[in-house]
Short mmCIF file of C-alpha atoms and ligand atoms in Angstrom, two decimals:
data_model
loop_
_atom_site.label_atom_id
_atom_site.label_comp_id
_atom_site.label_asym_id
_atom_site.label_seq_id
_atom_site.Cartn_x
_atom_site.Cartn_y
_atom_site.Cartn_z
CA MET R 1 -13.06 23.28 -19.32
CA PRO R 2 -11.98 26.86 -18.47
CA ARG R 3 -8.37 27.46 -17.42
CA ALA R 4 -7.62 28.08 -13.77
CA ALA R 5 -8.67 31.47 -12.52
CA ASP R 6 -6.00 33.95 -11.49
CA SER R 7 -7.13 33.87 -7.86
CA SER R 8 -4.33 34.05 -5.32
CA ALA R 9 -5.22 30.63 -3.88
CA ARG R 10 -2.83 27.86 -4.96
CA VAL R 11 -3.34 24.31 -3.79
CA ALA R 12 -0.57 21.71 -3.84
CA VAL R 13 -1.68 18.15 -4.55
CA VAL R 14 1.09 15.64 -3.86
CA GLY R 15 0.75 12.15 -5.36
CA GLY R 16 -0.50 11.50 -8.86
CA GLY R 17 -2.39 8.26 -8.26
CA PRO R 18 -6.20 7.97 -8.43
CA ALA R 19 -6.74 9.85 -5.13
CA GLY R 20 -4.46 12.78 -6.02
CA LEU R 21 -5.76 13.05 -9.59
CA MET R 22 -9.33 13.11 -8.28
CA ALA R 23 -8.53 15.85 -5.75
CA ALA R 24 -6.75 17.88 -8.45
CA LEU R 25 -9.78 17.51 -10.75
CA VAL R 26 -12.21 18.74 -8.07
CA LEU R 27 -10.03 21.81 -7.42
CA ALA R 28 -9.30 22.56 -11.08
CA GLN R 29 -12.99 22.29 -11.99
CA ALA R 30 -13.67 24.91 -9.29
CA ARG R 31 -11.06 27.12 -11.03
CA VAL R 32 -8.53 26.93 -8.21
CA ALA R 33 -4.88 26.96 -9.31
CA VAL R 34 -3.32 23.55 -8.68
CA ASP R 35 0.28 22.32 -8.59
CA LEU R 36 0.40 18.52 -8.82
CA PHE R 37 3.65 16.95 -7.61
CA ASP R 38 4.84 13.35 -7.86
CA ALA R 39 8.12 11.66 -6.99
CA MET R 40 8.06 9.55 -10.15
CA PRO R 41 8.74 10.63 -13.75
CA THR R 42 5.12 9.83 -14.74
CA LEU R 43 1.77 9.73 -12.96
CA GLY R 44 -0.59 6.88 -12.06
CA ARG R 45 1.88 4.00 -12.22
CA LYS R 46 0.00 1.75 -9.80
CA PHE R 47 -3.24 2.51 -11.62
CA LEU R 48 -1.56 1.26 -14.81
CA VAL R 49 -0.41 -1.88 -12.99
CA ALA R 50 -4.04 -2.43 -11.92
CA GLY R 51 -4.89 -2.16 -15.62
CA LYS R 52 -2.79 -5.25 -16.31
CA GLY R 53 -5.40 -7.26 -14.38
CA GLY R 54 -8.25 -5.70 -16.37
CA LEU R 55 -8.77 -2.62 -14.13
CA ASN R 56 -11.57 -3.54 -11.76
CA LEU R 57 -12.63 0.09 -11.33
CA THR R 58 -15.46 -0.36 -8.83
CA HIS R 59 -18.32 -2.69 -7.91
CA SER R 60 -22.10 -2.69 -8.42
CA ASP R 61 -22.90 -3.64 -4.78
CA PRO R 62 -25.76 -1.61 -3.25
CA PRO R 63 -24.49 1.24 -0.99
CA GLU R 64 -24.78 -0.45 2.44
CA LEU R 65 -23.13 -3.65 1.26
CA PHE R 66 -20.45 -1.64 -0.57
CA ALA R 67 -19.63 0.34 2.57
CA ARG R 68 -19.39 -2.87 4.65
CA ARG R 69 -16.32 -3.82 2.59
CA TYR R 70 -14.42 -1.13 4.52
CA GLY R 71 -14.88 -3.04 7.80
CA GLU R 72 -14.62 -0.90 10.92
CA HIS R 73 -14.79 2.28 8.78
CA CYS R 74 -18.08 1.24 7.20
CA ALA R 75 -20.11 4.20 8.54
CA ARG R 76 -17.55 6.77 7.44
CA PHE R 77 -17.32 5.23 3.97
CA LEU R 78 -21.10 5.02 3.64
CA GLN R 79 -21.21 8.76 4.19
CA MET R 80 -18.27 9.51 1.83
CA LEU R 81 -19.57 7.13 -0.86
CA GLY R 82 -22.81 9.10 -0.72
CA ARG R 83 -20.78 12.05 -2.03
CA PHE R 84 -18.79 10.18 -4.69
CA SER R 85 -20.37 6.82 -5.40
CA PRO R 86 -19.58 3.98 -7.82
CA ASP R 87 -22.11 5.60 -10.22
CA HIS R 88 -20.20 8.88 -10.02
CA LEU R 89 -16.97 7.02 -10.81
CA ARG R 90 -18.60 5.34 -13.80
CA ALA R 91 -19.91 8.73 -14.94
CA LEU R 92 -16.40 10.19 -14.60
CA ALA R 93 -15.06 7.33 -16.72
CA PHE R 94 -17.79 7.86 -19.30
CA GLY R 95 -16.93 11.58 -19.45
CA LEU R 96 -13.33 10.58 -20.18
CA GLY R 97 -14.53 8.43 -23.09
CA VAL R 98 -14.21 5.16 -21.14
CA GLU R 99 -17.37 3.06 -21.19
CA THR R 100 -17.75 0.62 -18.31
CA MET R 101 -19.63 -2.64 -17.88
CA VAL R 102 -20.73 -4.82 -14.97
CA GLY R 103 -19.27 -8.33 -15.07
CA SER R 104 -21.14 -11.45 -13.93
CA SER R 105 -19.61 -11.11 -10.43
CA GLY R 106 -20.92 -7.53 -10.12
CA ARG R 107 -17.45 -6.05 -10.62
CA VAL R 108 -17.19 -3.00 -12.86
CA PHE R 109 -14.54 -2.78 -15.59
CA PRO R 110 -13.82 -0.53 -18.56
CA LYS R 111 -15.21 -2.26 -21.64
CA ASP R 112 -11.69 -2.56 -23.07
CA PHE R 113 -10.19 -3.59 -19.66
CA LYS R 114 -7.50 -0.94 -20.05
CA ALA R 115 -6.26 1.72 -17.63
CA ALA R 116 -4.17 3.84 -20.01
CA PRO R 117 -7.03 5.62 -21.88
CA PHE R 118 -8.67 6.65 -18.57
CA LEU R 119 -5.37 7.93 -17.13
CA ARG R 120 -4.21 9.67 -20.31
CA THR R 121 -7.49 11.57 -20.77
CA LEU R 122 -7.75 12.52 -17.11
CA VAL R 123 -4.19 13.90 -17.04
CA GLN R 124 -4.83 15.80 -20.28
CA ARG R 125 -8.02 17.24 -18.77
CA LEU R 126 -6.03 18.46 -15.78
CA ARG R 127 -3.40 20.06 -18.02
CA ASP R 128 -6.15 21.73 -20.08
CA ALA R 129 -7.58 23.14 -16.85
CA GLY R 130 -4.20 24.73 -16.09
CA VAL R 131 -2.94 22.23 -13.51
CA ARG R 132 0.86 22.47 -13.36
CA ILE R 133 2.41 19.01 -13.16
CA HIS R 134 5.78 18.67 -11.42
CA SER R 135 7.16 15.16 -11.83
CA ARG R 136 10.33 13.91 -10.06
CA HIS R 137 9.47 16.01 -7.01
CA ARG R 138 9.58 13.98 -3.79
CA LEU R 139 7.90 15.53 -0.76
CA VAL R 140 10.36 15.24 2.12
CA GLU R 141 9.01 17.71 4.68
CA ILE R 142 5.78 19.49 5.44
CA ALA R 143 5.24 22.27 7.95
CA ALA R 144 2.44 24.56 9.01
CA GLY R 145 1.43 27.06 6.35
CA PRO R 146 1.38 24.68 4.61
CA CYS R 147 5.00 24.81 3.49
CA LEU R 148 6.19 21.81 1.51
CA THR R 149 9.82 20.86 0.85
CA PHE R 150 10.56 18.75 -2.23
CA ALA R 151 13.74 16.91 -3.19
CA ARG R 152 14.30 16.91 -6.94
CA ALA R 153 16.05 14.27 -9.02
CA ASP R 154 19.21 16.45 -9.29
CA GLY R 155 19.50 16.52 -5.49
CA THR R 156 18.32 20.12 -5.06
CA ARG R 157 15.52 21.03 -2.69
CA ILE R 158 12.74 23.52 -3.21
CA GLU R 159 10.27 25.00 -0.81
CA HIS R 160 6.70 25.52 -1.93
CA GLU R 161 4.16 27.61 -0.04
CA ALA R 162 0.52 26.77 -0.76
CA SER R 163 -2.88 27.95 0.44
CA ALA R 164 -3.74 24.30 1.17
CA ALA R 165 -2.35 20.89 0.31
CA VAL R 166 -3.78 17.46 -0.45
CA LEU R 167 -1.45 14.53 0.23
CA ALA R 168 -2.27 11.34 -1.67
CA LEU R 169 0.99 9.43 -1.32
CA GLY R 170 -0.41 5.90 -1.48
CA GLY R 171 0.28 2.86 0.70
CA GLY R 172 3.44 0.80 0.97
CA SER R 173 3.13 -2.02 -1.55
CA TRP R 174 4.62 -2.23 -5.04
CA ARG R 175 7.31 0.38 -4.27
CA ILE R 176 8.38 0.26 -7.90
CA THR R 177 5.24 2.26 -8.74
CA GLY R 178 6.31 5.11 -6.41
CA SER R 179 4.14 4.38 -3.37
CA ASP R 180 6.87 3.38 -0.95
CA GLY R 181 5.32 4.44 2.36
CA ALA R 182 8.41 6.55 3.15
CA TRP R 183 6.12 9.45 4.12
CA THR R 184 5.10 7.91 7.46
CA ALA R 185 8.06 9.33 9.44
CA MET R 186 7.53 12.78 7.88
CA LEU R 187 3.93 12.97 9.13
CA GLU R 188 4.78 11.49 12.52
CA ARG R 189 7.32 14.29 12.99
CA SER R 190 4.40 16.69 12.61
CA GLY R 191 2.45 14.92 15.35
CA VAL R 192 0.14 12.92 13.05
CA ARG R 193 -0.84 9.45 14.32
CA VAL R 194 0.17 6.90 11.69
CA LEU R 195 -0.50 3.17 12.12
CA PRO R 196 2.20 0.84 10.74
CA LEU R 197 1.67 -0.10 7.08
CA GLN R 198 0.93 -3.81 6.74
CA PRO R 199 0.25 -6.13 3.81
CA ALA R 200 -3.40 -6.53 2.76
CA ASN R 201 -4.86 -8.57 -0.09
CA CYS R 202 -1.73 -10.65 0.09
CA ALA R 203 -0.41 -14.21 0.06
CA PHE R 204 0.02 -16.26 3.25
CA ALA R 205 2.84 -18.72 3.89
CA VAL R 206 2.23 -22.48 4.15
CA ARG R 207 4.83 -25.21 4.70
CA TRP R 208 3.80 -27.46 1.80
CA SER R 209 5.20 -30.93 1.26
CA PRO R 210 7.15 -31.50 -1.99
CA GLN R 211 4.37 -33.91 -3.05
CA LEU R 212 1.71 -31.23 -2.72
CA LEU R 213 3.78 -28.74 -4.69
CA ALA R 214 4.41 -31.28 -7.43
CA ARG R 215 0.66 -31.83 -7.81
CA ALA R 216 -0.84 -28.43 -7.17
CA GLU R 217 1.66 -25.58 -7.62
CA GLY R 218 0.32 -22.81 -9.85
CA ARG R 219 -2.98 -24.57 -10.46
CA PRO R 220 -6.12 -22.70 -9.42
CA LEU R 221 -8.57 -24.12 -6.89
CA LYS R 222 -11.96 -22.77 -7.91
CA ASN R 223 -15.33 -22.18 -6.28
CA LEU R 224 -14.15 -22.48 -2.68
CA ALA R 225 -15.23 -21.10 0.66
CA VAL R 226 -12.56 -20.26 3.22
CA THR R 227 -13.42 -19.89 6.91
CA THR R 228 -11.41 -18.58 9.82
CA ALA R 229 -12.56 -17.47 13.26
CA GLY R 230 -16.17 -16.96 12.16
CA ALA R 231 -15.33 -14.98 9.00
CA ASN R 232 -15.57 -16.50 5.56
CA ALA R 233 -14.88 -15.64 1.94
CA LEU R 234 -15.70 -17.24 -1.39
CA GLY R 235 -13.62 -17.43 -4.52
CA GLU R 236 -10.42 -18.97 -5.82
CA LEU R 237 -7.00 -19.86 -4.45
CA VAL R 238 -3.67 -20.69 -6.02
CA VAL R 239 -1.02 -22.85 -4.38
CA THR R 240 2.43 -21.30 -4.71
CA ARG R 241 5.86 -22.23 -3.38
CA PHE R 242 5.34 -19.51 -0.75
CA GLY R 243 1.87 -20.62 0.29
CA LEU R 244 -1.64 -19.67 -0.78
CA GLU R 245 -3.10 -16.60 -2.41
CA GLY R 246 -6.29 -15.53 -4.13
CA ASN R 247 -9.55 -13.72 -3.67
CA ALA R 248 -10.88 -16.37 -1.28
CA LEU R 249 -8.23 -15.22 1.22
CA TYR R 250 -7.97 -11.48 0.51
CA PRO R 251 -11.12 -10.40 2.43
CA LEU R 252 -9.76 -12.31 5.45
CA SER R 253 -6.42 -10.45 5.42
CA ALA R 254 -7.08 -8.52 8.65
CA PRO R 255 -8.10 -11.44 10.95
CA LEU R 256 -5.42 -13.72 9.45
CA ARG R 257 -2.72 -11.05 9.93
CA SER R 258 -3.74 -10.50 13.56
CA ALA R 259 -3.86 -14.22 14.35
CA ILE R 260 -0.42 -14.81 12.82
CA ALA R 261 1.00 -11.77 14.66
CA ALA R 262 -0.38 -13.11 17.96
CA ARG R 263 0.32 -16.84 17.65
CA GLY R 264 2.68 -17.28 14.71
CA ARG R 265 0.13 -19.36 12.82
CA VAL R 266 -3.55 -19.81 12.11
CA THR R 267 -5.62 -22.64 10.62
CA ILE R 268 -8.09 -21.90 7.86
CA ARG R 269 -10.79 -24.34 6.76
CA ILE R 270 -11.45 -24.75 3.05
CA ASP R 271 -14.75 -26.05 1.69
CA LEU R 272 -13.67 -27.76 -1.53
CA LYS R 273 -17.19 -28.70 -2.66
CA ARG R 274 -19.33 -25.68 -1.92
CA GLU R 275 -22.28 -26.71 -4.05
CA LEU R 276 -22.93 -29.87 -1.98
CA SER R 277 -23.84 -30.15 1.72
CA GLN R 278 -21.77 -32.38 3.97
CA ASP R 279 -24.60 -34.97 3.96
CA GLU R 280 -24.69 -34.98 0.16
CA VAL R 281 -20.92 -35.43 0.03
CA ARG R 282 -21.15 -38.25 2.58
CA GLU R 283 -23.92 -39.97 0.57
CA ARG R 284 -21.83 -39.85 -2.59
CA LEU R 285 -18.84 -41.30 -0.79
CA ALA R 286 -20.86 -43.95 1.09
CA THR R 287 -20.89 -46.20 -1.98
CA GLY R 288 -17.35 -47.17 -1.07
CA ARG R 289 -14.31 -46.92 -3.29
CA GLY R 290 -13.94 -50.59 -4.19
CA LYS R 291 -10.55 -50.98 -5.85
CA LYS R 292 -10.25 -47.31 -6.77
CA SER R 293 -7.50 -45.15 -5.25
CA THR R 294 -8.61 -42.27 -3.01
CA SER R 295 -7.82 -39.77 -5.79
CA GLU R 296 -9.75 -41.69 -8.42
CA PHE R 297 -12.68 -42.13 -6.01
CA LEU R 298 -12.84 -38.39 -5.20
CA ARG R 299 -12.50 -37.44 -8.85
CA ARG R 300 -15.30 -39.79 -9.94
CA GLU R 301 -17.78 -39.22 -7.12
CA LEU R 302 -17.25 -35.52 -6.47
CA ARG R 303 -15.56 -34.29 -9.62
CA LEU R 304 -12.80 -32.77 -7.51
CA ALA R 305 -9.92 -31.35 -9.55
CA PRO R 306 -6.39 -32.79 -9.02
CA PRO R 307 -5.07 -29.79 -6.97
CA ALA R 308 -8.11 -30.00 -4.66
CA ILE R 309 -7.51 -33.73 -4.17
CA ALA R 310 -3.83 -33.06 -3.45
CA LEU R 311 -4.83 -30.46 -0.84
CA MET R 312 -7.24 -32.94 0.77
CA ARG R 313 -4.54 -35.55 1.05
CA GLU R 314 -1.93 -33.16 2.47
CA GLY R 315 -1.37 -34.11 6.12
CA ALA R 316 -4.37 -36.47 6.24
CA SER R 317 -4.02 -39.78 8.12
CA PRO R 318 -4.79 -43.05 6.28
CA TYR R 319 -7.78 -43.46 8.61
CA GLU R 320 -9.24 -40.09 7.55
CA LEU R 321 -8.85 -41.02 3.91
CA SER R 322 -10.42 -44.46 4.26
CA ASP R 323 -13.45 -43.58 6.41
CA PRO R 324 -16.22 -42.07 4.19
CA ALA R 325 -17.65 -39.86 6.96
CA ARG R 326 -14.24 -38.41 7.82
CA LEU R 327 -13.39 -38.02 4.17
CA ALA R 328 -16.63 -36.08 3.63
CA ALA R 329 -15.85 -33.88 6.62
CA ARG R 330 -12.40 -33.15 5.18
CA VAL R 331 -13.84 -32.25 1.75
CA LYS R 332 -16.15 -29.72 3.41
CA SER R 333 -13.62 -28.41 5.92
CA CYS R 334 -10.05 -29.09 4.83
CA PRO R 335 -7.60 -27.61 7.37
CA VAL R 336 -4.57 -25.65 6.14
CA GLU R 337 -2.15 -24.01 8.55
CA LEU R 338 -0.89 -20.55 7.54
CA CYS R 339 2.40 -19.64 9.20
CA GLY R 340 3.34 -16.24 7.79
CA VAL R 341 2.30 -13.18 5.82
CA ALA R 342 3.76 -11.99 2.49
CA GLU R 343 6.13 -9.02 2.37
CA LEU R 344 4.40 -5.64 2.24
CA ASP R 345 5.96 -4.89 -1.13
CA ASP R 346 4.37 -7.99 -2.66
CA ALA R 347 0.84 -7.24 -1.40
CA ILE R 348 -1.85 -5.75 -3.64
CA SER R 349 -2.59 -3.06 -1.06
CA SER R 350 -1.68 -2.01 2.46
CA ALA R 351 -3.53 -1.61 5.71
CA GLY R 352 -2.52 1.02 8.24
CA GLY R 353 -1.58 4.62 7.51
CA VAL R 354 -2.93 7.93 8.77
CA SER R 355 -5.40 7.23 11.58
CA PHE R 356 -8.94 8.47 11.04
CA ASP R 357 -8.62 10.02 14.52
CA ALA R 358 -6.00 12.33 13.02
CA VAL R 359 -8.40 13.84 10.43
CA ASP R 360 -11.72 15.65 10.52
CA ASP R 361 -14.77 14.88 8.35
CA HIS R 362 -13.14 16.71 5.41
CA LEU R 363 -10.02 14.53 5.79
CA MET R 364 -8.00 17.52 7.05
CA LEU R 365 -5.14 16.70 9.43
CA ARG R 366 -5.95 18.10 12.85
CA ALA R 367 -2.20 18.59 13.47
CA LEU R 368 -1.67 20.50 10.20
CA PRO R 369 -4.63 22.75 9.33
CA GLY R 370 -4.98 23.16 5.57
CA VAL R 371 -3.38 19.77 4.83
CA PHE R 372 -5.77 17.04 3.64
CA VAL R 373 -5.04 13.34 3.09
CA ALA R 374 -6.64 10.86 0.68
CA GLY R 375 -6.34 7.39 -0.79
CA GLU R 376 -4.50 4.36 0.45
CA MET R 377 -2.31 6.42 2.81
CA LEU R 378 -5.33 6.58 5.14
CA ASP R 379 -5.87 3.72 7.58
CA TRP R 380 -8.51 1.69 5.75
CA GLU R 381 -8.45 -1.60 3.96
CA ALA R 382 -10.87 -3.36 1.66
CA PRO R 383 -10.80 -6.54 -0.42
CA THR R 384 -10.12 -6.63 -4.14
CA GLY R 385 -13.22 -6.24 -6.29
CA GLY R 386 -12.98 -2.53 -7.17
CA TYR R 387 -13.26 -1.33 -3.56
CA LEU R 388 -9.65 -0.10 -3.47
CA LEU R 389 -9.85 2.20 -6.47
CA GLN R 390 -13.31 3.39 -5.45
CA GLY R 391 -11.93 4.15 -1.97
CA ALA R 392 -9.04 6.11 -3.49
CA PHE R 393 -11.27 8.15 -5.84
CA THR R 394 -13.91 8.78 -3.16
CA THR R 395 -11.44 9.97 -0.52
CA GLY R 396 -9.68 12.07 -3.20
CA PHE R 397 -13.03 13.71 -3.96
CA VAL R 398 -13.73 14.41 -0.25
CA ALA R 399 -10.22 15.76 0.40
CA GLY R 400 -10.34 17.89 -2.78
CA HIS R 401 -13.62 19.45 -1.65
CA GLY R 402 -12.19 19.92 1.84
CA ALA R 403 -9.25 21.86 0.40
CA LEU R 404 -11.63 23.88 -1.78
CA GLU R 405 -13.76 24.94 1.20
CA PHE R 406 -10.60 25.71 3.17
CA VAL R 407 -9.18 28.10 0.56
CA LYS R 408 -12.60 29.73 0.04
CA LEU R 409 -12.77 30.50 3.77
CA LYS R 410 -9.20 31.84 3.72
CA CYS R 411 -9.89 34.25 0.81
C1 FAD Q 501 -1.02 -5.47 -8.91
C2 FAD Q 501 -2.13 -4.54 -8.44
C3 FAD Q 501 -3.39 -4.64 -9.01
C4 FAD Q 501 -4.43 -3.84 -8.54
N1 FAD Q 501 -5.64 -3.95 -9.12
C5 FAD Q 501 -6.68 -3.23 -8.63
C6 FAD Q 501 -7.97 -3.34 -9.21
O1 FAD Q 501 -8.17 -4.00 -10.23
N2 FAD Q 501 -8.99 -2.66 -8.61
C7 FAD Q 501 -8.80 -1.88 -7.51
O2 FAD Q 501 -9.76 -1.32 -6.99
N3 FAD Q 501 -7.55 -1.69 -7.00
C8 FAD Q 501 -6.50 -2.35 -7.53
N4 FAD Q 501 -5.26 -2.17 -7.01
C9 FAD Q 501 -5.06 -1.20 -5.90
C10 FAD Q 501 -5.06 0.25 -6.42
O3 FAD Q 501 -4.23 0.37 -7.55
C11 FAD Q 501 -4.58 1.20 -5.30
O4 FAD Q 501 -5.39 1.00 -4.16
C12 FAD Q 501 -4.67 2.67 -5.73
O5 FAD Q 501 -3.78 2.92 -6.81
C13 FAD Q 501 -4.34 3.61 -4.58
O6 FAD Q 501 -4.43 4.92 -5.06
P1 FAD Q 501 -3.69 6.13 -4.32
O7 FAD Q 501 -3.95 7.32 -5.16
O8 FAD Q 501 -4.10 6.15 -2.90
O9 FAD Q 501 -2.15 5.76 -4.33
P2 FAD Q 501 -1.15 5.36 -5.51
O10 FAD Q 501 -1.87 4.94 -6.72
O11 FAD Q 501 -0.21 4.41 -4.90
O12 FAD Q 501 -0.42 6.74 -5.84
C14 FAD Q 501 0.45 7.37 -4.92
C15 FAD Q 501 1.32 8.34 -5.67
O13 FAD Q 501 2.08 9.10 -4.72
C16 FAD Q 501 3.41 9.26 -5.19
N5 FAD Q 501 4.28 9.47 -4.02
C17 FAD Q 501 4.50 8.64 -2.98
N6 FAD Q 501 5.32 9.23 -2.08
C18 FAD Q 501 5.61 10.46 -2.57
C19 FAD Q 501 6.38 11.58 -2.08
N7 FAD Q 501 7.02 11.53 -0.89
N8 FAD Q 501 6.44 12.70 -2.83
C20 FAD Q 501 5.79 12.78 -4.02
N9 FAD Q 501 5.04 11.78 -4.53
C21 FAD Q 501 4.95 10.63 -3.81
C22 FAD Q 501 3.69 7.96 -5.92
O14 FAD Q 501 4.74 8.11 -6.87
C23 FAD Q 501 2.35 7.66 -6.58
O15 FAD Q 501 2.26 8.21 -7.87
C24 FAD Q 501 -4.19 -2.92 -7.49
C25 FAD Q 501 -2.90 -2.79 -6.95
C26 FAD Q 501 -1.88 -3.60 -7.42
C27 FAD Q 501 -0.49 -3.44 -6.83
#
């Protein structure tokens, strides 16, 4: 790739996660000079953490279904994903020497399930293109111009004037990776509408009995369907001392959060035997248990695993456990009351952030012309499954192109 041209335009990209790296790549490939700043000593720390779980880079859903994962922002994402799609992300990975594959669930992973080779090659490509990387530079103020003020590790401050800026400062979870959400006050001071950062793809609190914990803690409950207020999700759950977590709850984060904020608690219904209808379950249980205990009966007739049986028994009356019809109803719709939401720092991602009302179609802040925003710092949320990284790369691409057009018009 050619080195950056000696044009007078210089774009500052702040945040070296997937969104910022993508924006820097777009600009560098167009031969615009780029300064990439990050508060941390190294780039892409949350991306590397995602790599520990195998790096679910994106998903093979068709476009309309993919865009629906972004909920109320579906239409906007459909349009942006048309510009940088899952196929484009896979092609980017391939160009970096990272081959990807589609798993049985439709999720897309690097063949070696690692994040480091992707990150290392991308950062090297940026350096080769002349991008100047400034680590340990924390953005603390931004003003029209744009003029950016950074605090350095030694306590000194520097001011940096740029032709345009892309901010990709991440959400508010896993602060240890650098995305601490501390930027919200800075943008609000500039008149940008920012919605409070909240936990998404997170655990929910349950007041478990000691008996339930003894039987089920840390043991996965597989092949479930969870329903709440008309929404449902399929997947797995794990019982923890705190409560419940897993991909059968993550897509329901938004309605569960709202219900708990409004009423302090919400009841979910868990279908513990998805592959059988309620009638089929009832038929199997109609034979009667004879001398068998409830647990033995459920294990034999329905092949329910011990943690699922423990969950069924939690809070059930003796009458419910002895009547086959009621028992069948409980297997298909086991109530669990959630009474709290995990801390933001413990969540996989965050909801809230810069309101889409505050940006134009190029993701430029209306209050700060020439300043673009991308990634998880924007107010969108999506379940796990590759939709988070795809959202970060796609918005980074759109913001990078926005900044490119902006500096071209300025020149
Ligand atoms: C445990 C875990 C596993 C995950 N697994 C997956 C997965 O498999 N698939 C998936 O799609 N998603 C996954 N995610 C989510 C995904 O990693 C994030 O959505 C994604 O990294 C967001 O990218 P971003 O560029 O918006 O922000 P980030 O990656 O958070 O990057 C933001 C950057 O901005 C820097 N920064 C912040 N504030 C400042 C400041 N004031 N000045 C300068 N720099 C600053 C930070 O240091 C950081 O480098 C996972 C997340 C976690 C926590």
